[in-house]
Short mmCIF file of C-alpha atoms in Angstrom, two decimals:
data_model
loop_
_atom_site.label_atom_id
_atom_site.label_comp_id
_atom_site.label_asym_id
_atom_site.label_seq_id
_atom_site.Cartn_x
_atom_site.Cartn_y
_atom_site.Cartn_z
CA MET A 1 113.38 48.47 155.15
CA VAL A 2 113.64 49.61 158.76
CA GLN A 3 117.08 49.47 160.40
CA ILE A 4 117.00 48.49 164.08
CA VAL A 5 119.73 49.76 166.38
CA VAL A 6 119.94 48.19 169.84
CA ILE A 7 121.92 50.06 172.50
CA ASN A 8 122.59 47.96 175.57
CA SER A 9 125.26 47.46 178.20
CA ILE A 10 125.94 45.22 181.17
CA ASN A 11 126.39 48.10 183.61
CA ARG A 12 124.44 51.18 184.59
CA TYR A 13 125.59 54.74 183.86
CA SER A 14 127.46 53.75 180.73
CA GLY A 15 125.77 56.47 178.64
CA LYS A 16 123.23 54.30 176.81
CA SER A 17 120.45 56.89 176.69
CA LEU A 18 122.85 59.71 175.89
CA VAL A 19 124.26 57.77 172.93
CA ALA A 20 120.73 56.85 171.79
CA ALA A 21 119.60 60.48 171.93
CA HIS A 22 122.53 61.92 169.99
CA LEU A 23 122.44 59.23 167.30
CA ALA A 24 118.68 59.72 166.94
CA VAL A 25 119.08 63.49 166.48
CA MET A 26 121.81 62.96 163.90
CA LEU A 27 119.66 60.54 161.89
CA ALA A 28 116.40 62.45 162.32
CA LYS A 29 117.73 65.22 160.09
CA ASP A 30 117.42 62.91 157.07
CA TYR A 31 115.26 59.95 158.13
CA LYS A 32 112.10 59.08 160.02
CA VAL A 33 113.51 57.90 163.34
CA ALA A 34 111.87 56.42 166.43
CA VAL A 35 113.55 55.94 169.80
CA MET A 36 112.06 53.44 172.23
CA ASP A 37 112.68 52.31 175.76
CA GLU A 38 110.64 50.23 178.18
CA PHE A 39 109.76 53.07 180.54
CA SER A 40 106.80 55.43 180.29
CA LYS A 41 108.95 58.19 181.85
CA SER A 42 112.70 58.25 181.25
CA ASP A 43 115.68 60.48 180.48
CA LEU A 44 115.15 59.70 176.82
CA SER A 45 111.46 60.64 176.81
CA ASP A 46 112.34 63.87 178.69
CA PHE A 47 114.99 64.70 176.08
CA VAL A 48 112.51 64.36 173.21
CA ALA A 49 109.80 66.31 175.08
CA LYS A 50 112.19 69.19 175.81
CA ARG A 51 113.14 69.41 172.13
CA HIS A 52 109.46 69.75 171.25
CA ALA A 53 109.15 72.50 173.87
CA LEU A 54 112.19 74.34 172.49
CA ASN A 55 110.76 74.26 168.97
CA LEU A 56 107.49 75.75 170.21
CA SER A 57 108.82 78.34 172.67
CA LYS A 58 111.78 79.59 170.63
CA ASP A 59 110.44 79.02 167.11
CA LEU A 60 113.24 76.58 166.30
CA ASN A 61 113.33 73.76 163.80
CA LEU A 62 115.31 71.14 165.71
CA ALA A 63 115.36 67.61 164.31
CA ILE A 64 113.25 65.49 166.64
CA PRO A 65 112.98 61.70 166.68
CA ILE A 66 109.66 60.14 167.63
CA TYR A 67 109.61 58.73 171.16
CA GLN A 68 107.54 55.64 171.99
CA THR A 69 107.41 53.22 174.88
CA LEU A 70 108.85 49.88 173.85
CA ASN A 71 106.04 47.35 174.01
CA LYS A 72 104.57 44.66 171.83
CA GLU A 73 102.04 46.96 170.14
CA ASN A 74 104.47 49.75 169.26
CA PHE A 75 107.19 47.34 168.18
CA SER A 76 104.78 45.67 165.75
CA LYS A 77 104.57 48.98 163.85
CA ILE A 78 108.28 49.68 163.44
CA ASP A 79 108.09 49.29 159.65
CA GLU A 80 106.63 52.81 159.63
CA TYR A 81 110.14 54.16 160.31
CA ASP A 82 113.48 54.24 158.55
CA VAL A 83 115.44 53.69 161.75
CA VAL A 84 114.34 52.49 165.19
CA ILE A 85 116.70 52.86 168.15
CA LEU A 86 116.01 50.65 171.16
CA ASP A 87 117.52 52.00 174.37
CA SER A 88 118.41 49.34 176.97
CA PRO A 89 115.84 46.75 175.90
CA SER A 90 115.56 43.33 177.52
CA ASP A 91 117.50 40.56 175.81
CA LYS A 92 114.34 39.31 174.02
CA TYR A 93 114.88 42.19 171.56
CA PHE A 94 118.58 41.53 170.92
CA ALA A 95 118.02 39.26 167.93
CA TYR A 96 116.09 42.00 166.09
CA ALA A 97 119.17 44.22 165.89
CA ASP A 98 120.79 45.16 162.61
CA ILE A 99 123.36 47.13 164.60
CA PHE A 100 124.13 46.38 168.25
CA ILE A 101 125.98 49.05 170.25
CA THR A 102 127.49 48.37 173.66
CA PRO A 103 128.61 51.53 175.51
CA LEU A 104 131.27 50.50 177.99
CA ARG A 105 132.32 52.20 181.20
CA GLY A 106 134.23 51.04 184.25
CA GLN A 107 135.88 47.79 185.24
CA GLU A 108 132.56 45.92 185.36
CA GLY A 109 131.85 46.85 181.78
CA LEU A 110 135.34 45.92 180.70
CA ASN A 111 135.15 42.53 182.44
CA SER A 112 131.82 41.80 180.76
CA LEU A 113 133.66 41.65 177.44
CA VAL A 114 137.28 40.72 178.01
CA VAL A 115 136.13 37.61 179.90
CA ARG A 116 135.09 35.47 176.97
CA ASN A 117 132.62 33.25 178.82
CA SER A 118 130.81 36.15 180.52
CA LEU A 119 127.03 36.18 180.86
CA TYR A 120 126.75 39.26 178.66
CA ALA A 121 128.78 37.76 175.83
CA GLY A 122 126.59 34.66 176.13
CA LEU A 123 123.43 36.73 175.62
CA ILE A 124 124.87 38.28 172.47
CA TRP A 125 125.87 34.85 171.17
CA GLU A 126 122.34 33.52 171.74
CA ALA A 127 120.90 36.47 169.82
CA LYS A 128 123.21 35.76 166.91
CA LYS A 129 122.17 32.12 166.91
CA GLN A 130 118.49 33.14 166.85
CA ARG A 131 119.11 35.28 163.79
CA ALA A 132 120.99 32.48 162.07
CA ALA A 133 118.12 30.07 162.77
CA GLN A 134 115.77 32.55 161.08
CA GLY A 135 118.03 32.80 158.03
CA LYS A 136 119.11 36.36 158.87
CA SER A 137 122.64 37.71 158.65
CA ALA A 138 124.51 38.47 161.85
CA PHE A 139 124.12 41.97 163.25
CA LYS A 140 127.04 44.35 163.40
CA TRP A 141 128.24 44.57 167.00
CA VAL A 142 130.09 47.74 168.02
CA VAL A 143 131.62 48.30 171.45
CA LEU A 144 131.85 51.99 172.35
CA PRO A 145 134.35 52.85 175.13
CA ASN A 146 132.78 55.71 177.09
CA ASP A 147 135.24 56.17 179.92
CA ASP A 148 138.34 58.35 180.01
CA ALA A 149 139.72 56.07 182.73
CA LEU A 150 140.06 53.20 180.26
CA LEU A 151 143.71 52.84 179.31
CA GLN A 152 145.12 52.13 175.89
CA GLU A 153 146.00 48.63 177.07
CA ASP A 154 142.34 48.10 178.02
CA CYS A 155 141.28 49.05 174.51
CA GLU A 156 143.84 46.66 173.08
CA LYS A 157 142.41 43.86 175.22
CA LEU A 158 138.96 44.73 173.89
CA LYS A 159 140.14 44.57 170.29
CA GLU A 160 141.78 41.20 170.92
CA THR A 161 138.60 39.80 172.50
CA GLY A 162 136.55 41.36 169.72
CA ARG A 163 138.33 39.25 167.14
CA PHE A 164 137.12 36.19 169.06
CA LEU A 165 133.60 37.34 170.00
CA GLY A 166 132.85 39.22 166.79
CA PHE A 167 132.67 42.88 167.80
CA SER A 168 134.58 45.93 166.64
CA VAL A 169 135.77 48.72 168.95
CA ALA A 170 134.70 52.26 168.08
CA PRO A 171 136.79 55.35 168.83
CA LYS A 172 136.52 56.33 172.50
CA LEU A 173 133.74 58.77 173.43
CA SER A 174 135.33 61.21 175.87
CA ASN A 175 133.40 62.10 179.03
CA ARG A 176 132.73 65.68 177.97
CA LYS A 177 130.40 67.73 180.18
CA GLU A 178 128.92 69.22 177.00
CA PHE A 179 127.14 65.93 176.29
CA ASP A 180 125.47 65.71 179.71
CA LEU A 181 124.58 69.39 179.99
CA GLY A 182 122.88 69.46 176.63
CA PHE A 183 121.11 66.14 177.19
CA LYS A 184 119.42 67.48 180.33
CA HIS A 185 117.97 70.41 178.37
CA GLY A 186 116.96 68.63 175.18
CA ILE A 187 119.92 70.04 173.25
CA SER A 188 122.56 68.14 171.34
CA VAL A 189 125.94 69.50 170.30
CA LEU A 190 124.73 68.53 166.83
CA ASP A 191 122.29 71.46 167.01
CA LYS A 192 125.11 73.95 166.41
CA ASP A 193 123.88 74.38 162.83
CA SER A 194 120.68 76.00 164.09
CA PRO A 195 121.19 79.79 163.65
CA LYS A 196 119.19 80.62 166.80
CA LEU A 197 121.30 78.31 168.96
CA LYS A 198 124.79 79.15 167.70
CA THR A 199 125.51 81.45 170.63
CA LEU A 200 125.06 78.54 173.05
CA PHE A 201 128.06 76.68 171.67
CA ASP A 202 131.77 77.23 172.12
CA LEU A 203 134.98 75.41 171.21
CA PRO A 204 134.54 72.36 173.51
CA ASP A 205 131.15 71.74 171.90
CA LEU A 206 132.80 71.62 168.48
CA TYR A 207 135.20 68.96 169.72
CA ALA A 208 132.28 67.03 171.21
CA ARG A 209 130.40 67.18 167.92
CA ARG A 210 133.49 65.97 166.08
CA ASP A 211 133.70 62.99 168.46
CA LEU A 212 130.06 62.07 167.81
CA LYS A 213 130.40 62.26 164.04
CA LYS A 214 133.56 60.16 164.11
CA ILE A 215 131.73 57.47 166.11
CA ALA A 216 128.66 57.60 163.85
CA ASP A 217 130.86 57.15 160.78
CA PHE A 218 132.48 54.13 162.43
CA ILE A 219 129.11 52.59 163.36
CA TRP A 220 127.62 52.92 159.89
CA GLN A 221 130.64 52.13 157.81
CA ASN A 222 130.04 49.13 155.56
CA LYS A 223 126.29 49.27 156.33
#
């Protein structure tokens, strides 16, 4: 049965597409994975296209998820995949999630969750109620701090609110330049295992890859 991962956040520039891309690459090594967003041209579609180009031009064998525009027709065919990752969908797709990931950056993002009656928390609650009305179990909601400026006390506030709102807080994803640089060129730090790309990676990339794997383990634990 297809697993649906929704990645959404209240604020812009929180790393939603970057997280979607890296998780998709990680899963595409073992599963049939589709990534979808509601734009015909986006950072995510560029990332997938550049990976195809790298495979062709450099005779690589990079794991590549399938990119599709998120619309009614494509969404009706998601059972063809093992995992579907929805990047920044509108709230009408929230209730379809098996796993819901909220990257969080900045004070606006923090306020959207530590304030218990916020609009964003209300949207998540409505999605959970829709699932309950359909006889489905609640989705797993993971908040992913993606901001080095967030203090330890901020994370503690998140954990406290999470006990009330029903989300867990993943290990912080550091703002490493290696993530952004690779994303712009269709490369993930997870591609280090490719023999023809090993020379592109150095020690910071290894730390970045470790961070991603730690977060992925947290997201899929108990799933």
